[in-house]
Every structure is written in C-alpha cells, then in structure tokens.
Amino acid sequence: MTPMMQQYFDVKNQYPDFILFYRLGDFYEMFFEDAQIVSAELDLTLTGRDCGEDQRAPMCGVPYHSAETYIGRLIEKGYKVAICEQMEDPKLAKDLVKREVIRIITPGTLIETDLLNEKSNNYLATLYYDGSSVGLCFADISTAYVSATAFRDRMTEDAVIGELSTYNPREILLNVPAKALPKVAEHIRDRLGASLTEAASDFFDQDAAAGRTEEQFGPEQTAGRPRVALVAVGAALKYIRDTQMKDIAYLRELHFYETSQFLEMDLATRRNLELTETMLAKEKRGSLLWVLDKTNTSMGARLLRQWIEHPLTNVAQIFKRQQAVAELADNFMLREELREKLAPVLDLERLITKVSYGTAGGRDLRAIAQTIAVIPDLKSMLSTLAAGALSEILTDLDDLADVYDAIDRAIVENPPFVIRDGGILKDGYHADVDELRYIMANGKEWIKTAEQREREKTGISKLKIGYNRVFGYYIETPRSAADQVPEGYVRKQTLSDKERYITDELKDMEATILGADDKLKALEYDLFVALRSAVDAESVRIRQSAQALARLDVFLSLADCAAQNSYVCPTVDTSDVVDIKNGRHPVVEKFVEDSYFVPNDAYLDTGERRLMLITGPNMAGKSTYMRQTALIILMAQLGSFVPATSARIGVVDRLFTRVGASDDLASGQSTFMLEMKEVASILSNATKNSFIVYDEIGRGTSTYDGMSIARAVAEYTAGRKIGAKTMFATHYHELTGMEGTVPGVFNCNVAAKKRGEDVTFLRKIVPGPADDSYGIEVARLAGVPGEITRRAKEVLAELEGKEGNPGRRAKTAEPADEGQMNLSFADAAADEIKEALRKTDINTLTPIEALNLIYEWKRML
Ligand code: ADP
Ligand code: MG
C-alpha cells in the first residue's frame, strides 16, 4: 500500500463510524466504502486512485471550499463526518504531509450556521439511567444553552418521553441501561427523528461525568443538584469536547429545571395542537407559531419557539410576561420604533459562539459590530418603560461600546471572506500594516523609478524592468545593446533579440516588495486573531445582551400579535376555573377571514362542570372548539394575550389532547392500538389540575367496543381518581345520557339548523345534547348523489324502527347503568340481525336486494 493510503487507514480505523473527509490539496477525498456511500447519497462521480494494491481504491471528492454544503446533506441524511486536515504546508513537507482529524460533525453538535436552522435550536440530548432514576441533559452548543433535569422518585418512561418530545433533539446519547428502557427506546425509534448514539461506558462513568460537570460550571451551579442530572451533563460535555476538539469554556450557564415549572404536554398533544408545525404538511404555516411569530431576529424567533414549547405554570412569572406584552401592546409608536431598530440585528448568539470557537471571520466581527451598534438607542427607548421584564432587559443590555469601538477601528466595512489573505484591517489601525501596504502600493512606482534610473545610467533607451515567476524582477535590453550593459548586470536569460539580467539592487528591492505581501498577510492575520480573542474575552457580556435582545424581540412579537388580532389579556390565577368569553381559534380564524369565525364561550371547573360532552354533526366545529380552548390555555400560560373578549385561566399542570384513530392521519399509524396507548398514558398521568381534550376516541374499533370504551374513559376521567377539566367530543349520542348520572358531566352541542334537506352549521356551542347527527345531510352537502342519500334515509328509518337499537336517536333512550349497558351492547347486534331476518320476505326480494341485506348484516356483526 502507498504511504498515503497507510496514513488514510490509520486515521480511518480510529473513526470507523464516520465518513472520513481526507484533505488532499484543494479537495476532501473519500475512499472505499465511504466513497461508495457518498457518491450514491450525493450523486457524485465515483473515480479511483492508485493505492499500491492491484485494484484502484474507489474514490470521490468535493472541493474544500464548498465542503460545508456536502457535509450538511450527509448530516441531514443521518451520517456523521470526521474532517481530516493537512497539518502542514504541503510545499514545505519533507515526506508525507502530516494529517489529523480536527473536527467531528454530528447532527447534535453543529455550530456551522449554514447547517443550522436559524429559527430553531439544535439540541443534543443525553440520557442517563441508573436503574431507578433518570438524568437528562439538553445542549444547544451553537447558542451555549445547556439545561438539565432529573426524574427520581416518580421516574416514569412517559415522563422521559415527554421531555424528549419537548426538546425534539437531533441526536441522543444514551447509556446502556437507558437504551434498554423499552418504551423510551421504541419512542425514540418510531416517533422522534433523532439519531441515536449508544455511548461508550466512559461517557457515563458516574464520578468522572459528575466531576466534569462540577469543574465546568462550578459549585454555585451544581451543588445540591441531582447526581443523575450531573452525570448526564458530564456525558454531554465529553461528547461535545470530543467532537469539537476545542476548549469549551464558553459553556458557562447550566439551567436546572423541574418539569413541573412548565405546562407538560406529550408528543401527541404537541402535534395535535400544531404548535410549531402542521400535522400533515409539517409546515410552519398553519401552526400557532406561525400566528404568534412576528419576531425580527432569529434569536427572537428561537426564543419564541422555546416559550411555545415551554408554557409556564407559575402565576407570578406569567404575570410578569403579560405586563411587558401589555405595555408594548398599548404603545404603537414605540413598537414601530423598536422594530425599526431591531431590523439590522443579526444572530449575536451564534456569532459569539463562532468567536469562542475561533471560527469567526472578519465578516462575523463586522456583523457583531452592526448588531451591538443598535443597543444604545434601544436602551434609551426602553428607559421610559415600567414593566419589570422590560426593565430587566434594559439592565441586561450592555451597550458594549468598547467592543464596538475595537471592531470598528480595526475591521474594514466589507471584509473579505477568508482571513489569511489580508485586506481585513483598516488603514491607520496599525503602523506596521500601513508601512507594508505602502511598500506594496508603491512597489510599482519604485520599479518605474529604478527603470528610469537604469536607462539614464546605461543610455539604453529601450531598457525595461519586467517580472516573471521563474526569476522574479529582471532588466531587459535589446541584444543590440549588449555592449552598453554595465558591470554588475548578471545575465539570466537570452532570447532571440533580447537579453535579461538581474542586479543585486534589483533583487533587494524584490525581496522587500514580495516579502511585504507575505508579511502583511501574516501580520493582518495575527492582529485579527488577537482582536477576535479580545472580543471573546467579553463574550459573557455579549451573550447576556444577545439574550436580552431576544427577549425584547419576543415581547414585541407577542404585543404586535395581540394588537393586530384583537387579543385580550387573560386573568391567570391558581383557581380551578377556565372561563372564556367569545373565544376564537387563533389559527382557524386566519383561514376563514373572508367569512366569519364564530366565537364561542367555554366554562369548566373541577366541580359540577368538569367534563363537557360535545355532540354535533360532522363538520360542525367540535374539534376546532376544543383545540381553541386548549390553545387559549397554552397561550395564556406562555404569557401571550388570547383570542377572546375575556378569559380567566386557572393554571393547568398538564395538557392532553387525544384524537380518535381515524382522525390522526399524521402519525401514519392510525391504529386503534396507538390510540389506546395514548389514552392509557392520559389516564395514568392526568391530575385534577390537567386539561384534557378527547376528540372522538373509540372510533378505531367496532361501534359497541368503541362506545363502551369511550364511556368508561369519560367516567374515569370525570371520576374521583382524576377529575380533570375535560372536553369530550363524541359521535356516540348514547353517551349524552351521562349527564345527570355521572357527576361533573354536562352536555353541549354545536348548533346546526336543518331546513328540509339542507343543514346549516351555526358553529355555536349551546347547552344540551345534539338532537340529530345530520350525517346524511352532510353527505348530501358533500355531493353524495341523491339516490344514495335517499336510500340512506330509508335504511335509517328501518333501523330506527327497531327496538333497543342504539341508533342515532339514542338520546331518547334511558341512561342505563353500566352493567345493563354492557349487556345490551353485547347482544344488540345479534338481536338486530335476528329481527331483520325475521322481517325479510324472501319471496319478494330481488337478488341485488338480498345481496345488500347480507352486506348490511355482515356490517352489523
Ligand atoms: P368537527 O370536528 O365537528 O367535525 P371541525 O372542528 O373539524 O368540525 O370544523 C370543520 C370546519 O368548520 C373547520 O375546518 C372550519 O373551517 C370550520 N369552523 C369550525 N369552527 C368554526 C367557527 N367557530 N367559525 C367558523 N368556522 C368554523
Ligand atoms: Mg372533528
């Protein structure tokens, strides 16, 4: 094997799980299996290279300057990449160029802005399970955000899954026992799009890992914290250091939290409420975030998303946010001015990270300067405001004049992309730079003067000074003038009619001129790096200001949204009441703007009115109404105003929404099993302080099974063990009989008006059970031919003629107690079929009618 190939394999063997980008001149090359994978995934040509063996090594490559895009696409597809660089200048290397892996790129440890979504965080999660407790850490190294929590006494897999779903990490690192948690492993595999890494045991070694955390963050931030959480953080630190291969001192803040600080929601609930993306299309448009996001900066956009993903449960904290939103919402002019000021603000959080990693260039420093330049004006605008959260922003905003001046004095307005080719520093910044530049700029002039002098000295009027790459500056004379050439001219080249010479003096000049270029580049680079380190030294202040800018942007966004959409400030308290007047669905109202969104009231408490049973035809607006109530609660708890004319929200600890299987198209597994799993998880996790939405559960199975399950779930939810505020939409009209027999249950329906064959949806929630499901009318509205709907009516009439039939007029049936109900469910179908058989007159049946009847019986069964 060639020496180079041996070197390649030495490196590759250390990184077997990574695609190795091996630097060769201006390219990164991949070999063998890596080459085959990359050429197939990225559609690159597969070539070959001599490797000393019989067969050529399969090879493919990408130019080094555009490598980032290719790396990004590989990461997107779930691969991990190791970058192997040339560690010395190939021109100067004696033997084989030294090469080393300088960075590992994995989905959870990206800092390259081009590979990141600017409007969302990119989390690495670590999960440590010691057999009884779980420690979790979430780190976004591009913004230096590290948080951690622990589940000790009440560790449940559901709780762990809930947290993972909240952060939605790109990459998860687990210890071996954690990977063996069956539900967690299944959830990560099936429902989260994260890449999974089972770490070598030394990552999670208890003492070492906890020690790393204590060392990194200091005793003030770690003392008394749950050990499992410290271990999870320590594993993350090691993984980050191993991938970045740089000092990570810039990670300074560790946010410990308890899940009870936030409104807890599981993955199904988050998806169903379409918080940050729609269920089907997975688009932002149509989500709550889409309505609320009027931010001006990517820092603000990320923070708003975090707030939506983590609504609060502490009334005082919620109130503090509301006050800030309220003050800005009341002040249109100020909002306009603030928005204008925020317009040039760039992603300071990620820029400062690049500074800390030493990857920031001249443009990045200029971007930092451009951003902090707005701070003084912002501060004076904020100085008149009263809300506590806004004055905190004012305090946290450092005007950073020193940093601005340092950058502005040094860096040109439009610096070049690369930092090693000079042209980055302003004139007048450094005397040596100025002098070298003078020499270079005047080099031409200098040569011209020398040329003139030599002409005069020699009397050769056609004498010229030229330059080529082979022997630098030379004096050229016509051959005819050869005898006029003075002593000291050394002949270098003879052409057909010219001679070329050099002189000592010329070579001295040359050294100065050409050396100046190299010297200048090196000096500029050193000065730039020094400046970058000086900026890094202020990174704590800069980061604090960046976070303050993000908060300001979020408050501004919520205020804009409140003002533009006529939202109202909800009263949030610790009562058990949800009382909304004229509530609207924040997203749906945007889509019916040309018609009219019908507002609706909602009242629930944990006493007599805790389970609202909602009936009404399909398309009436049941799902919309329930979701809007859940969203209003969530918006209130994140500190936003809400779409209503008034609202009082008693803080909710957990929010659940469960949609009947056939409605849950998004998950792609619309199985009854999944629906029941989710229901089971609600039943075991909901408390009296939770808010639950059940949207037509029980659909995924046969009518009687479904109805029985729906009723049992409703009873249990309203019952002593949970007693949570619940909205329960059902197409089983039989369930309306629970009102009056099951404590806390009350009926509502969405009004619809039937006129002849037509049905008009009034979209208004009214008390009492629905009197008709209008299924056939809706079918007609939808364009099902009259022949069919007429026939359907006949069938309906026949069915309704039967005794004991739990058809759609079941509201007239007596509310049976459970025992009886189960009995009648079990026997009803058989009875119905028996009865139908008895009534059938075989002598008058046509074959097609017979077939239809059999079909119908089969369906009943
Ligand atoms: P259901 O769950 O009862 O079948 P949906 O809640 O899905 O009905 O509502 C069906 C459609 O009716 C929605 O997509 C929306 O366009 C419209 N809609 C629902 N509620 C309202 C309302 N309050 N005002 C106006 N349009 C509404
Ligand atoms: Mg619905």
PDB file of C-alpha atoms in Angstrom, residues 19-120:
ATOM      1  CA  ILE A  19     -17.419   9.355   6.886  1.00  0.00           C
ATOM      2  CA  LEU A  20     -13.810  10.479   6.703  1.00  0.00           C
ATOM      3  CA  PHE A  21     -13.180  13.679   4.731  1.00  0.00           C
ATOM      4  CA  TYR A  22      -9.486  13.339   3.927  1.00  0.00           C
ATOM      5  CA  ARG A  23      -7.849  16.546   2.778  1.00  0.00           C
ATOM      6  CA  LEU A  24      -5.791  16.227  -0.363  1.00  0.00           C
ATOM      7  CA  GLY A  25      -4.759  19.601  -1.772  1.00  0.00           C
ATOM      8  CA  ASP A  26      -7.865  21.544  -2.694  1.00  0.00           C
ATOM      9  CA  PHE A  27     -10.194  18.597  -2.162  1.00  0.00           C
ATOM     10  CA  TYR A  28     -11.582  16.431   0.562  1.00  0.00           C
ATOM     11  CA  GLU A  29     -11.413  12.894  -0.715  1.00  0.00           C
ATOM     12  CA  MET A  30     -13.309   9.837   0.453  1.00  0.00           C
ATOM     13  CA  PHE A  31     -12.135   6.306  -0.214  1.00  0.00           C
ATOM     14  CA  PHE A  32     -13.502   2.789  -0.367  1.00  0.00           C
ATOM     15  CA  GLU A  33     -16.853   2.294   1.342  1.00  0.00           C
ATOM     16  CA  ASP A  34     -17.097   5.961   2.334  1.00  0.00           C
ATOM     17  CA  ALA A  35     -16.646   6.893  -1.314  1.00  0.00           C
ATOM     18  CA  GLN A  36     -19.357   4.494  -2.373  1.00  0.00           C
ATOM     19  CA  ILE A  37     -21.801   5.829   0.215  1.00  0.00           C
ATOM     20  CA  VAL A  38     -21.097   9.477  -0.518  1.00  0.00           C
ATOM     21  CA  SER A  39     -21.147   9.148  -4.278  1.00  0.00           C
ATOM     22  CA  ALA A  40     -24.526   7.427  -4.062  1.00  0.00           C
ATOM     23  CA  GLU A  41     -26.036   9.783  -1.483  1.00  0.00           C
ATOM     24  CA  LEU A  42     -24.786  13.000  -3.022  1.00  0.00           C
ATOM     25  CA  ASP A  43     -24.782  11.989  -6.641  1.00  0.00           C
ATOM     26  CA  LEU A  44     -21.050  12.468  -7.109  1.00  0.00           C
ATOM     27  CA  THR A  45     -18.833  10.712  -9.623  1.00  0.00           C
ATOM     28  CA  LEU A  46     -17.039   7.699  -8.262  1.00  0.00           C
ATOM     29  CA  THR A  47     -13.466   7.548  -9.506  1.00  0.00           C
ATOM     30  CA  GLY A  48     -10.448   5.584  -8.408  1.00  0.00           C
ATOM     31  CA  ARG A  49      -6.948   6.134  -7.164  1.00  0.00           C
ATOM     32  CA  ASP A  50      -3.844   4.028  -7.109  1.00  0.00           C
ATOM     33  CA  CYS A  51      -3.347   2.749  -3.641  1.00  0.00           C
ATOM     34  CA  GLY A  52      -0.482   0.369  -4.198  1.00  0.00           C
ATOM     35  CA  GLU A  53      -2.695  -2.688  -4.403  1.00  0.00           C
ATOM     36  CA  ASP A  54      -3.906  -4.451  -7.516  1.00  0.00           C
ATOM     37  CA  GLN A  55      -7.194  -2.691  -7.666  1.00  0.00           C
ATOM     38  CA  ARG A  56      -7.629   1.024  -7.572  1.00  0.00           C
ATOM     39  CA  ALA A  57      -9.270   2.444  -4.461  1.00  0.00           C
ATOM     40  CA  PRO A  58     -12.780   3.748  -5.102  1.00  0.00           C
ATOM     41  CA  MET A  59     -12.636   7.478  -4.512  1.00  0.00           C
ATOM     42  CA  CYS A  60     -14.820  10.541  -4.681  1.00  0.00           C
ATOM     43  CA  GLY A  61     -14.174  14.086  -3.626  1.00  0.00           C
ATOM     44  CA  VAL A  62     -15.555  17.546  -3.019  1.00  0.00           C
ATOM     45  CA  PRO A  63     -13.765  20.900  -3.278  1.00  0.00           C
ATOM     46  CA  TYR A  64     -12.712  22.041   0.186  1.00  0.00           C
ATOM     47  CA  HIS A  65     -14.238  25.498  -0.137  1.00  0.00           C
ATOM     48  CA  SER A  66     -17.720  24.139  -0.764  1.00  0.00           C
ATOM     49  CA  ALA A  67     -17.452  21.165   1.572  1.00  0.00           C
ATOM     50  CA  GLU A  68     -19.945  22.578   4.062  1.00  0.00           C
ATOM     51  CA  THR A  69     -22.944  22.036   1.794  1.00  0.00           C
ATOM     52  CA  TYR A  70     -21.977  18.440   1.135  1.00  0.00           C
ATOM     53  CA  ILE A  71     -21.375  17.814   4.825  1.00  0.00           C
ATOM     54  CA  GLY A  72     -24.746  19.364   5.594  1.00  0.00           C
ATOM     55  CA  ARG A  73     -26.510  16.997   3.247  1.00  0.00           C
ATOM     56  CA  LEU A  74     -24.774  13.985   4.751  1.00  0.00           C
ATOM     57  CA  ILE A  75     -25.669  15.087   8.295  1.00  0.00           C
ATOM     58  CA  GLU A  76     -29.245  15.608   7.147  1.00  0.00           C
ATOM     59  CA  LYS A  77     -29.279  12.004   5.998  1.00  0.00           C
ATOM     60  CA  GLY A  78     -28.074  10.853   9.402  1.00  0.00           C
ATOM     61  CA  TYR A  79     -24.353  10.342   8.750  1.00  0.00           C
ATOM     62  CA  LYS A  80     -21.542  11.627  10.928  1.00  0.00           C
ATOM     63  CA  VAL A  81     -18.471  13.195   9.405  1.00  0.00           C
ATOM     64  CA  ALA A  82     -14.840  13.413  10.540  1.00  0.00           C
ATOM     65  CA  ILE A  83     -12.673  16.126   8.979  1.00  0.00           C
ATOM     66  CA  CYS A  84      -9.046  15.132   8.463  1.00  0.00           C
ATOM     67  CA  GLU A  85      -6.892  18.160   7.644  1.00  0.00           C
ATOM     68  CA  GLN A  86      -3.373  18.677   6.376  1.00  0.00           C
ATOM     69  CA  MET A  87      -1.423  19.822   9.393  1.00  0.00           C
ATOM     70  CA  GLU A  88       1.479  21.339   7.449  1.00  0.00           C
ATOM     71  CA  ASP A  89       2.003  23.187   4.222  1.00  0.00           C
ATOM     72  CA  PRO A  90       2.413  20.524   1.518  1.00  0.00           C
ATOM     73  CA  LYS A  91       5.045  22.735  -0.133  1.00  0.00           C
ATOM     74  CA  LEU A  92       7.181  22.573   2.979  1.00  0.00           C
ATOM     75  CA  ALA A  93       6.561  18.967   3.956  1.00  0.00           C
ATOM     76  CA  LYS A  94       9.575  16.758   3.515  1.00  0.00           C
ATOM     77  CA  ASP A  95       7.798  13.424   3.284  1.00  0.00           C
ATOM     78  CA  LEU A  96       4.161  12.625   3.503  1.00  0.00           C
ATOM     79  CA  VAL A  97       2.073  15.596   4.646  1.00  0.00           C
ATOM     80  CA  LYS A  98       1.015  15.254   8.263  1.00  0.00           C
ATOM     81  CA  ARG A  99      -2.745  14.913   8.671  1.00  0.00           C
ATOM     82  CA  GLU A 100      -5.082  14.883  11.666  1.00  0.00           C
ATOM     83  CA  VAL A 101      -8.765  14.803  12.397  1.00  0.00           C
ATOM     84  CA  ILE A 102      -9.563  18.294  13.632  1.00  0.00           C
ATOM     85  CA  ARG A 103     -13.317  18.179  13.983  1.00  0.00           C
ATOM     86  CA  ILE A 104     -16.139  15.711  14.100  1.00  0.00           C
ATOM     87  CA  ILE A 105     -19.514  16.780  12.849  1.00  0.00           C
ATOM     88  CA  THR A 106     -22.642  15.084  14.149  1.00  0.00           C
ATOM     89  CA  PRO A 107     -26.282  16.198  13.946  1.00  0.00           C
ATOM     90  CA  GLY A 108     -26.387  17.290  17.582  1.00  0.00           C
ATOM     91  CA  THR A 109     -23.110  19.203  17.654  1.00  0.00           C
ATOM     92  CA  LEU A 110     -23.355  21.616  14.758  1.00  0.00           C
ATOM     93  CA  ILE A 111     -22.004  25.137  15.007  1.00  0.00           C
ATOM     94  CA  GLU A 112     -21.789  25.901  11.292  1.00  0.00           C
ATOM     95  CA  THR A 113     -24.509  28.477  10.717  1.00  0.00           C
ATOM     96  CA  ASP A 114     -25.105  27.192   7.205  1.00  0.00           C
ATOM     97  CA  LEU A 115     -26.001  23.780   8.565  1.00  0.00           C
ATOM     98  CA  LEU A 116     -28.390  25.089  11.198  1.00  0.00           C
ATOM     99  CA  ASN A 117     -31.947  26.292  11.034  1.00  0.00           C
ATOM    100  CA  GLU A 118     -31.660  29.902  12.153  1.00  0.00           C
ATOM    101  CA  LYS A 119     -35.107  29.887  13.716  1.00  0.00           C
ATOM    102  CA  SER A 120     -34.840  26.846  15.905  1.00  0.00           C
TER     103      SER A 120
END
